[in-house]
CSV table of C-alpha atoms in Angstrom, one decimal:
chain,number,residue,atom,x,y,z
G,1,MET,CA,84.9,-54.7,-3.9
G,2,ALA,CA,81.4,-53.1,-3.8
G,3,HIS,CA,78.7,-54.4,-6.0
G,4,SER,CA,77.4,-52.0,-8.7
G,5,PRO,CA,74.0,-52.9,-10.0
G,6,GLU,CA,73.6,-53.3,-13.7
G,7,ARG,CA,71.3,-50.8,-15.5
G,8,PRO,CA,69.0,-52.3,-18.1
G,9,LYS,CA,69.1,-50.9,-21.6
G,10,LEU,CA,66.3,-48.5,-22.4
G,11,TYR,CA,64.3,-48.4,-25.6
G,12,VAL,CA,62.2,-45.6,-27.2
G,13,CYS,CA,59.1,-46.3,-29.3
G,14,THR,CA,59.8,-44.5,-32.6
G,15,ASP,CA,56.1,-43.6,-33.0
G,16,CYS,CA,55.0,-42.3,-29.6
G,17,GLN,CA,58.4,-41.8,-27.9
G,18,LEU,CA,57.4,-43.8,-24.8
G,19,VAL,CA,60.5,-45.3,-23.0
G,20,TYR,CA,60.7,-48.9,-22.0
G,21,ALA,CA,63.2,-50.9,-19.9
G,22,GLY,CA,64.5,-53.8,-21.9
G,23,THR,CA,63.7,-57.4,-21.1
G,24,VAL,CA,66.5,-59.7,-20.2
G,25,ALA,CA,67.0,-62.0,-23.3
G,26,GLU,CA,70.1,-63.8,-22.2
G,27,HIS,CA,72.5,-64.1,-19.3
G,28,VAL,CA,76.1,-63.6,-20.2
G,29,GLU,CA,79.0,-65.3,-18.4
G,30,GLY,CA,80.4,-62.9,-15.8
G,31,GLY,CA,76.9,-61.8,-14.6
G,32,SER,CA,75.9,-59.3,-17.3
G,33,HIS,CA,72.8,-59.6,-19.5
G,34,VAL,CA,71.7,-59.0,-23.0
G,35,TYR,CA,68.5,-56.9,-23.3
G,36,GLU,CA,65.9,-56.7,-26.0
G,37,PRO,CA,63.1,-54.2,-26.6
G,38,PRO,CA,59.4,-55.2,-26.1
G,39,ALA,CA,57.6,-56.8,-29.0
G,40,GLU,CA,55.0,-54.1,-29.2
G,41,CYS,CA,54.3,-50.7,-27.7
G,42,ARG,CA,51.5,-50.9,-25.2
G,43,VAL,CA,50.3,-47.4,-26.1
G,44,CYS,CA,50.4,-47.2,-29.9
G,45,ASP,CA,51.0,-50.9,-30.9
G,46,SER,CA,54.1,-50.0,-32.8
G,47,THR,CA,56.9,-52.6,-33.2
G,48,SER,CA,59.6,-50.1,-33.9
G,49,PHE,CA,62.1,-49.3,-31.1
G,50,VAL,CA,65.5,-47.8,-30.9
G,51,GLU,CA,68.0,-47.8,-27.9
G,52,THR,CA,68.0,-44.5,-26.0
G,53,SER,CA,71.7,-44.1,-26.8
G,54,GLN,CA,70.8,-44.1,-30.5
G,55,TRP,CA,67.7,-41.9,-30.2
G,56,PRO,CA,69.5,-38.5,-30.9
G,57,HIS,CA,71.1,-40.0,-34.1
G,58,ARG,CA,67.8,-41.5,-35.5
G,59,HIS,CA,66.7,-40.1,-38.8
G,60,ASP,CA,63.3,-40.6,-40.4
């Protein structure tokens, strides 16, 4: 069986809309991972992030 690389979760800063790759927070049995957003946006210092999959559904 061919190996398929795992894609990290992506997070959008809700203030400046910069996209970040999540950081591995935990290794799950079976080889997958749990990801978390950065603590702070390096551009605007915001601490508010949403997963890219939820970005279209976000309401202010």
